[in-house]
């Protein structure tokens, strides 16, 4: 184990070079561990090397610099929001790398904010034109991220692009829930990723699987396991999409607890990619409304397929299986395919939905954002049933329980509304409509 202090790292100045020299030295010796000892260590971009583990000792804080010049610029950004800011720690084409320990990585995200976007009050911050990111690994294999805390990211916290054999275990990601684009973990065109026992708080999505449009040669997003995580998000706690320029296959999320979130379990297909063989099981979900600039309508489960813009052909969602889910919040389950791309082979069973008001924000909208070529296109007013199922084929819905609790939202409607669904088996939906003059179930 080699301490960064052996290469003249000091807590009273930015020590990027000293830490990088330690990493390079350990790599040149065939690999090993770089120790970040207790103390506050300020750094710009660090480049991790093959065979090297960064170990954050208890009491260590690796803190990002506030100076743009200390970061290596990279040209990677999401399709909606964000900037091309550099990473605090990056790795490219590396094998067998790790960050471990019980110390802290601090992104100092608040330093890169400039007031608020929301005129009604302090609900969503306005980012400066440039802001850094947390960890960025591209085309790497055998990655271990374990036990440390990473906090206050200015935008994407952990971005994995084209990586394979990744373990994220017992991480604590503590981001501000009013900063946009500060996603927790983003596996982007990755394979064989395990995210286990993590606690994540974020203004944007906590865990989001992507196939961004750049670097299609990196392939699809496949064989992802998310297990035993606790998630809090002002956007979606767990999401597939919206960037769906490749395929998503064999995704399992189980045993997660979602609370204080704008959305729970989410699939947003907007591009030509396909989503296949997904299991959401054994989860508890608590949702609420937030400021309308945040995507979402407090849906516990939201699965949507619609073209991103007028020139996009949307792919398909097939084989999504959802069971043993407890939903409690200001909205229920929203499953909405597209007439040209219906959702196929969906199963939804043993799902309990309880809906009641809990926030100050108005609901009564169906949210298909982004669509129509606009970031906020696809948001329209409509009554909200506890379960909406639209444009589905060959699907099975049974053992659904619906309850309404006071105060019942004024926009609440049927226990279930079923629209343009073919060859679907609907059985045992237990519960009344929110309004006494409505039938429990509407099919049209």
Coordinates of C-alpha atoms in Angstrom, one line a residue:
X1 CA 0.0 0.0 0.0
X2 CA 1.4 3.4 -1.0
X3 CA 0.2 6.6 0.7
X4 CA -0.2 9.7 -1.4
X5 CA 1.9 11.5 1.3
X6 CA 4.9 9.5 0.0
X7 CA 4.6 11.7 -3.1
X8 CA 4.3 15.0 -1.3
X9 CA 0.5 15.3 -1.1
X10 CA -0.5 18.0 1.3
X11 CA -3.8 19.1 2.8
X12 CA -3.1 22.8 2.4
X13 CA -3.0 22.9 -1.5
X14 CA -4.4 21.2 -4.5
X15 CA -2.5 17.9 -4.8
X16 CA -3.6 16.5 -8.2
X17 CA 0.0 15.9 -9.3
X18 CA 1.0 14.1 -6.1
X19 CA -2.0 11.8 -6.1
X20 CA -1.5 11.1 -9.9
X21 CA 2.2 10.4 -9.3
X22 CA 1.2 7.8 -6.7
X23 CA -1.2 6.1 -9.0
X24 CA 1.3 6.0 -11.8
X25 CA 4.0 4.7 -9.5
X26 CA 1.8 1.8 -8.3
X27 CA 0.7 1.0 -11.8
X28 CA 4.4 0.9 -12.9
X29 CA 5.1 -1.6 -10.2
X30 CA 2.4 -4.0 -11.6
X31 CA -0.5 -2.7 -9.5
X32 CA -1.5 -2.3 -5.9
X33 CA -3.2 0.1 -3.6
X34 CA -3.1 3.9 -3.3
X35 CA -4.0 5.0 0.2
X36 CA -5.8 8.3 0.7
X37 CA -5.2 8.8 4.5
X38 CA -7.4 10.8 6.9
X39 CA -7.6 14.5 6.0
X40 CA -9.1 16.7 3.4
X41 CA -7.3 16.4 0.0
X42 CA -8.2 18.7 -2.9
X43 CA -7.7 17.5 -6.4
X44 CA -8.6 17.9 -10.0
X45 CA -9.0 15.1 -12.5
X46 CA -7.3 11.9 -11.6
X47 CA -6.7 9.1 -14.1
X48 CA -7.0 5.6 -12.6
X49 CA -4.7 2.9 -14.1
X50 CA -5.1 -0.8 -14.6
X51 CA -4.4 -2.9 -11.5
X52 CA -4.7 0.0 -9.2
X53 CA -7.1 0.4 -6.2
X54 CA -7.7 3.7 -4.5
X55 CA -8.5 3.1 -0.9
X56 CA -10.2 5.9 1.1
X57 CA -9.3 5.5 4.7
X58 CA -11.9 6.3 7.4
X59 CA -11.7 10.1 7.9
X60 CA -10.4 10.8 4.4
X61 CA -12.2 13.3 2.2
X62 CA -11.1 13.5 -1.5
X63 CA -12.6 16.9 -2.5
X64 CA -13.0 18.2 -6.0
X65 CA -11.3 21.5 -6.9
X66 CA -13.5 24.5 -7.6
X67 CA -11.3 25.5 -10.5
X68 CA -12.2 24.5 -14.1
X69 CA -8.5 24.4 -15.1
X70 CA -7.9 21.5 -12.7
X71 CA -10.2 19.2 -14.7
X72 CA -9.5 17.3 -17.9
X73 CA -12.2 18.3 -20.4
X74 CA -14.2 15.5 -22.0
X75 CA -17.0 15.7 -24.6
X76 CA -19.7 13.5 -23.0
X77 CA -23.1 14.9 -22.1
X78 CA -26.6 13.7 -21.8
X79 CA -29.2 14.6 -24.4
X80 CA -31.2 16.7 -21.9
X81 CA -29.3 19.0 -19.7
X82 CA -25.8 18.8 -18.3
X83 CA -22.5 20.1 -19.6
X84 CA -19.3 18.6 -20.9
X85 CA -17.5 19.0 -17.6
X86 CA -14.6 16.8 -16.7
X87 CA -14.6 14.0 -14.2
X88 CA -13.0 14.0 -10.8
X89 CA -11.7 10.4 -11.3
X90 CA -11.7 8.8 -14.8
X91 CA -10.4 5.6 -16.3
X92 CA -10.2 4.6 -19.9
X93 CA -9.5 1.1 -21.3
X94 CA -8.5 -0.2 -17.9
X95 CA -8.8 -3.6 -16.3
X96 CA -9.0 -4.6 -12.6
X97 CA -9.6 -1.2 -11.0
X98 CA -11.2 -0.3 -7.7
X99 CA -12.2 2.4 -5.3
X100 CA -12.8 1.2 -1.8
X101 CA -12.8 2.3 1.8
X102 CA -15.1 4.2 4.2
X103 CA -13.9 7.6 3.3
X104 CA -15.6 10.3 1.3
X105 CA -15.5 11.8 -2.2
X106 CA -16.9 15.3 -2.3
X107 CA -17.9 16.8 -5.6
X108 CA -18.7 20.3 -4.2
X109 CA -21.7 20.5 -6.5
X110 CA -23.2 23.5 -4.7
X111 CA -20.1 25.6 -5.8
X112 CA -21.2 25.2 -9.4
X113 CA -24.8 26.4 -8.9
X114 CA -26.1 29.9 -9.5
X115 CA -29.5 30.5 -7.9
X116 CA -32.7 28.7 -8.9
X117 CA -34.6 27.9 -12.1
X118 CA -37.9 27.7 -10.3
X119 CA -39.5 31.2 -9.9
X120 CA -41.9 29.9 -7.2
X121 CA -39.0 29.3 -4.8
X122 CA -36.0 27.1 -4.0
X123 CA -37.1 23.9 -5.7
X124 CA -34.7 23.3 -8.6
X125 CA -31.3 25.0 -8.8
X126 CA -29.8 26.7 -11.8
X127 CA -26.4 25.3 -12.8
X128 CA -23.5 27.4 -14.1
X129 CA -22.5 26.9 -17.7
X130 CA -19.7 24.5 -16.7
X131 CA -19.7 22.0 -13.9
X132 CA -17.7 18.8 -13.2
X133 CA -18.8 15.3 -12.8
X134 CA -17.8 12.5 -10.4
X135 CA -16.4 9.2 -11.6
X136 CA -16.2 8.3 -15.3
X137 CA -15.1 4.9 -16.5
X138 CA -15.0 4.1 -20.3
X139 CA -14.4 0.7 -21.9
X140 CA -13.1 -0.7 -18.6
X141 CA -13.4 -4.3 -17.2
X142 CA -13.5 -5.7 -13.7
X143 CA -14.4 -2.6 -11.7
X144 CA -15.1 -2.7 -8.0
X145 CA -16.6 0.3 -6.2
X146 CA -17.2 -0.5 -2.5
X147 CA -18.1 1.0 0.8
X148 CA -17.2 4.7 0.2
X149 CA -19.5 7.7 0.3
X150 CA -19.7 10.1 -2.7
X151 CA -21.6 13.3 -2.1
X152 CA -22.7 16.6 -3.7
X153 CA -22.1 15.9 -7.3
X154 CA -22.6 18.8 -9.7
X155 CA -23.8 16.4 -12.3
X156 CA -23.6 12.7 -13.2
X157 CA -22.0 11.0 -10.2
X158 CA -20.8 7.6 -11.5
X159 CA -20.9 7.2 -15.3
X160 CA -19.9 3.8 -16.6
X161 CA -19.7 3.7 -20.4
X162 CA -19.1 0.5 -22.3
X163 CA -17.8 -1.3 -19.2
X164 CA -18.1 -4.9 -18.2
X165 CA -18.0 -6.9 -15.0
X166 CA -18.8 -4.1 -12.6
X167 CA -19.6 -4.3 -8.9
X168 CA -21.1 -1.3 -7.0
X169 CA -21.5 -2.5 -3.4
X170 CA -22.6 -0.7 -0.2
X171 CA -22.0 2.8 -1.7
X172 CA -23.6 5.9 -0.2
X173 CA -24.4 8.5 -2.8
X174 CA -25.6 11.7 -1.1
X175 CA -26.5 14.3 -3.6
X176 CA -28.6 17.4 -3.2
X177 CA -32.1 16.7 -4.3
X178 CA -32.6 20.1 -5.9
X179 CA -29.7 19.9 -8.3
X180 CA -30.6 18.8 -11.9
X181 CA -28.6 16.1 -13.8
X182 CA -26.8 14.7 -10.7
X183 CA -27.7 11.1 -11.4
X184 CA -26.4 8.5 -9.0
X185 CA -25.2 5.5 -11.1
X186 CA -25.4 5.5 -14.9
X187 CA -24.5 2.2 -16.6
X188 CA -24.3 3.3 -20.2
X189 CA -24.0 0.4 -22.8
X190 CA -22.6 -1.8 -20.1
X191 CA -22.7 -5.5 -19.5
X192 CA -22.7 -7.6 -16.3
X193 CA -23.2 -4.9 -13.7
X194 CA -24.2 -5.6 -10.1
X195 CA -25.5 -2.7 -7.9
X196 CA -26.1 -4.2 -4.5
X197 CA -26.9 -2.7 -1.1
X198 CA -26.4 1.0 -2.0
X199 CA -28.1 4.0 -0.6
X200 CA -28.6 6.8 -3.2
X201 CA -30.2 10.3 -2.9
X202 CA -30.3 12.4 -6.0
X203 CA -32.1 15.3 -7.7
X204 CA -32.0 13.4 -10.9
X205 CA -32.4 9.6 -11.4
X206 CA -30.7 7.4 -8.7
X207 CA -29.9 4.5 -11.0
X208 CA -30.5 4.9 -14.7
X209 CA -29.5 2.5 -17.5
X210 CA -28.7 4.2 -20.8
X211 CA -27.7 3.6 -24.4
X212 CA -26.6 7.1 -25.4
X213 CA -26.3 7.9 -29.0
X214 CA -22.5 8.4 -29.1
X215 CA -20.2 5.4 -29.4
X216 CA -22.7 2.8 -30.7
X217 CA -19.8 0.5 -31.2
X218 CA -19.8 -0.1 -27.4
X219 CA -22.9 -2.3 -27.7
X220 CA -26.0 -2.8 -25.7
X221 CA -26.9 -2.7 -22.0
X222 CA -27.2 -6.3 -20.7
X223 CA -27.2 -8.5 -17.6
X224 CA -27.8 -5.9 -14.9
X225 CA -28.7 -6.8 -11.3
X226 CA -29.9 -4.2 -8.9
X227 CA -30.6 -5.6 -5.4
X228 CA -31.3 -4.3 -1.9
X229 CA -30.9 -0.6 -2.5
X230 CA -32.6 2.3 -0.8
X231 CA -33.4 5.2 -3.3
X232 CA -34.6 8.8 -3.0
X233 CA -35.0 10.9 -6.1
X234 CA -36.7 14.1 -7.3
X235 CA -36.9 12.3 -10.6
X236 CA -36.9 8.5 -11.1
X237 CA -35.5 6.2 -8.4
X238 CA -34.7 3.5 -11.0
X239 CA -35.0 4.0 -14.8
X240 CA -34.2 2.4 -18.1
X241 CA -33.9 5.2 -20.7
X242 CA -34.6 7.8 -21.9
X243 CA -31.5 7.5 -24.0
X244 CA -32.3 4.3 -25.8
X245 CA -30.2 4.2 -29.0
X246 CA -29.3 0.6 -28.2
X247 CA -30.9 -2.5 -26.6
X248 CA -31.6 -3.4 -22.9
X249 CA -31.7 -7.1 -22.1
X250 CA -31.9 -9.2 -18.9
X251 CA -32.4 -6.5 -16.3
X252 CA -33.4 -7.5 -12.7
X253 CA -34.3 -5.1 -9.9
X254 CA -35.4 -6.7 -6.6
X255 CA -35.7 -6.0 -2.9
X256 CA -35.4 -2.2 -3.2
X257 CA -37.0 0.4 -1.0
X258 CA -38.0 3.6 -2.8
X259 CA -39.2 6.7 -0.8
X260 CA -39.7 10.4 -1.2
X261 CA -39.4 10.1 -4.9
X262 CA -41.1 11.6 -8.0
X263 CA -41.1 8.2 -9.8
X264 CA -40.3 4.7 -8.7
X265 CA -39.6 2.0 -11.3
X266 CA -39.5 3.5 -14.8
X267 CA -38.9 2.5 -18.4
X268 CA -38.8 5.4 -20.9
X269 CA -38.2 4.1 -24.5
X270 CA -37.8 7.1 -26.9
X271 CA -35.4 5.8 -29.6
X272 CA -34.9 2.8 -31.8
X273 CA -33.6 0.5 -29.2
X274 CA -35.5 -2.4 -27.6
X275 CA -36.2 -3.4 -24.0
X276 CA -36.4 -7.1 -23.4
X277 CA -36.7 -9.4 -20.4
X278 CA -37.0 -7.2 -17.3
X279 CA -38.0 -8.2 -13.8
X280 CA -39.1 -5.7 -11.1
X281 CA -39.9 -7.6 -7.9
X282 CA -40.3 -7.4 -4.2
X283 CA -40.1 -3.6 -3.8
X284 CA -41.8 -0.9 -1.7
X285 CA -42.4 2.4 -3.4
X286 CA -43.4 5.8 -1.9
X287 CA -43.9 8.7 -4.4
X288 CA -45.0 12.3 -4.3
X289 CA -45.3 15.3 -6.7
X290 CA -42.5 17.8 -7.0
X291 CA -42.1 21.0 -9.0
X292 CA -43.3 20.5 -12.6
X293 CA -39.9 21.2 -14.1
X294 CA -38.9 17.8 -12.8
X295 CA -40.1 15.0 -15.1
X296 CA -42.7 12.8 -13.5
X297 CA -46.2 12.7 -12.0
X298 CA -45.6 10.7 -8.8
X299 CA -46.0 7.4 -10.7
X300 CA -45.0 4.4 -8.6
X301 CA -44.4 2.5 -11.8
X302 CA -44.1 4.2 -15.2
X303 CA -43.5 2.4 -18.5
X304 CA -43.8 4.4 -21.7
X305 CA -42.8 4.1 -25.3
X306 CA -43.2 7.1 -27.6
X307 CA -40.9 8.6 -30.3
X308 CA -38.5 11.2 -29.1
X309 CA -39.3 13.4 -32.1
X310 CA -41.1 13.3 -35.5
X311 CA -38.1 11.7 -37.2
X312 CA -37.6 8.9 -34.6
X313 CA -38.9 5.3 -34.9
X314 CA -39.4 3.9 -31.5
X315 CA -38.3 0.4 -30.6
X316 CA -40.2 -2.2 -28.6
X317 CA -40.8 -3.1 -25.0
X318 CA -41.2 -6.9 -24.5
X319 CA -41.2 -9.2 -21.6
X320 CA -41.4 -6.9 -18.6
X321 CA -42.6 -8.8 -15.5
X322 CA -43.6 -7.0 -12.3
X323 CA -44.7 -8.7 -9.1
X324 CA -45.0 -8.2 -5.3
X325 CA -44.8 -4.4 -5.3
X326 CA -46.3 -2.1 -2.6
X327 CA -47.1 1.3 -4.0
X328 CA -48.0 4.3 -1.8
X329 CA -48.2 7.8 -3.1
X330 CA -49.9 10.6 -5.1
X331 CA -50.3 8.5 -8.2
X332 CA -50.3 4.8 -9.2
X333 CA -49.1 2.7 -12.1
X334 CA -48.8 4.3 -15.6
X335 CA -48.2 1.9 -18.5
X336 CA -48.5 3.6 -21.9
X337 CA -47.3 2.1 -25.1
X338 CA -47.6 3.6 -28.6
X339 CA -50.1 2.6 -31.3
X340 CA -47.1 1.8 -33.6
X341 CA -45.1 0.2 -30.8
X342 CA -47.4 -1.5 -28.3
X343 CA -45.9 -3.0 -25.1
X344 CA -45.9 -6.8 -25.4
X345 CA -45.8 -9.7 -23.0
X346 CA -46.2 -7.6 -19.9
X347 CA -47.2 -9.2 -16.6
X348 CA -48.3 -7.4 -13.6
X349 CA -49.4 -9.3 -10.5
X350 CA -49.6 -9.0 -6.8
X351 CA -49.4 -5.2 -6.8
X352 CA -51.0 -3.1 -4.1
X353 CA -51.7 0.6 -5.0
X354 CA -52.7 3.2 -2.4
X355 CA -53.2 6.8 -3.6
X356 CA -53.7 10.0 -1.6
X357 CA -52.5 13.6 -1.6
X358 CA -49.4 14.5 0.4
X359 CA -47.7 17.5 -1.4
X360 CA -48.6 21.0 -2.4
X361 CA -48.1 20.4 -6.1
X362 CA -50.9 19.9 -8.6
X363 CA -51.4 16.6 -10.4
X364 CA -53.9 15.5 -13.0
X365 CA -51.5 15.1 -15.9
X366 CA -50.1 12.2 -18.0
X367 CA -46.4 12.6 -18.5
X368 CA -44.8 11.3 -21.7
X369 CA -41.8 13.6 -21.5
X370 CA -39.6 13.8 -23.5
X371 CA -41.5 13.6 -26.8
X372 CA -42.3 15.7 -29.8
X373 CA -38.7 16.9 -30.0
X374 CA -39.0 18.9 -26.8
X375 CA -37.7 18.4 -23.3
X376 CA -41.1 19.1 -21.9
X377 CA -43.2 17.8 -24.8
X378 CA -45.7 15.1 -23.9
X379 CA -47.2 16.5 -20.8
X380 CA -51.0 16.8 -21.0
X381 CA -53.9 17.1 -18.6
X382 CA -56.1 14.0 -17.9
X383 CA -57.7 12.3 -14.9
X384 CA -55.4 9.7 -13.3
X385 CA -56.6 6.2 -12.6
X386 CA -54.7 4.0 -10.0
X387 CA -53.7 1.8 -12.9
X388 CA -53.6 2.9 -16.5
X389 CA -52.8 0.4 -19.2
X390 CA -52.7 1.7 -22.8
X391 CA -51.5 0.2 -26.1
X392 CA -50.5 -3.2 -24.8
X393 CA -50.6 -6.7 -26.5
X394 CA -50.5 -10.2 -25.1
X395 CA -50.2 -9.0 -21.5
X396 CA -51.5 -10.4 -18.1
X397 CA -52.8 -8.3 -15.2
X398 CA -54.1 -9.9 -12.1
X399 CA -54.2 -9.6 -8.3
X400 CA -54.1 -5.8 -8.2
X401 CA -55.5 -4.1 -5.1
X402 CA -56.4 -0.4 -5.2
X403 CA -57.1 1.8 -2.2
X404 CA -57.7 5.5 -1.9
X405 CA -56.7 7.4 1.2
X406 CA -57.8 10.9 2.4
X407 CA -57.3 13.4 1.1
X408 CA -58.1 11.8 -2.3
X409 CA -56.6 13.7 -5.2
X410 CA -59.3 15.6 -7.1
X411 CA -57.8 14.3 -10.4
X412 CA -58.1 10.7 -9.3
X413 CA -60.5 8.5 -11.4
X414 CA -60.9 4.8 -12.0
X415 CA -59.3 1.9 -10.2
X416 CA -58.1 0.8 -13.6
X417 CA -58.4 2.3 -17.1
X418 CA -57.6 0.1 -20.0
X419 CA -57.1 1.6 -23.5
X420 CA -56.5 -0.1 -26.8
X421 CA -55.2 -3.4 -25.3
X422 CA -55.5 -6.6 -27.3
X423 CA -55.2 -10.3 -26.4
X424 CA -54.7 -9.3 -22.7
X425 CA -55.9 -11.2 -19.7
X426 CA -57.3 -9.0 -17.0
X427 CA -58.2 -10.6 -13.7
X428 CA -58.8 -9.8 -10.0
X429 CA -58.5 -6.0 -9.9
X430 CA -59.9 -5.3 -6.4
X431 CA -60.9 -1.7 -5.5
X432 CA -63.4 1.1 -6.2
X433 CA -63.0 4.2 -8.3
X434 CA -61.9 7.3 -6.5
X435 CA -65.3 9.0 -7.4
X436 CA -68.6 7.4 -6.4
X437 CA -70.2 8.1 -9.8
X438 CA -67.5 6.1 -11.7
X439 CA -67.3 2.4 -12.4
X440 CA -64.2 0.7 -10.9
X441 CA -62.8 -0.3 -14.3
X442 CA -63.1 1.5 -17.7
X443 CA -62.2 -0.4 -20.9
X444 CA -62.1 1.4 -24.2

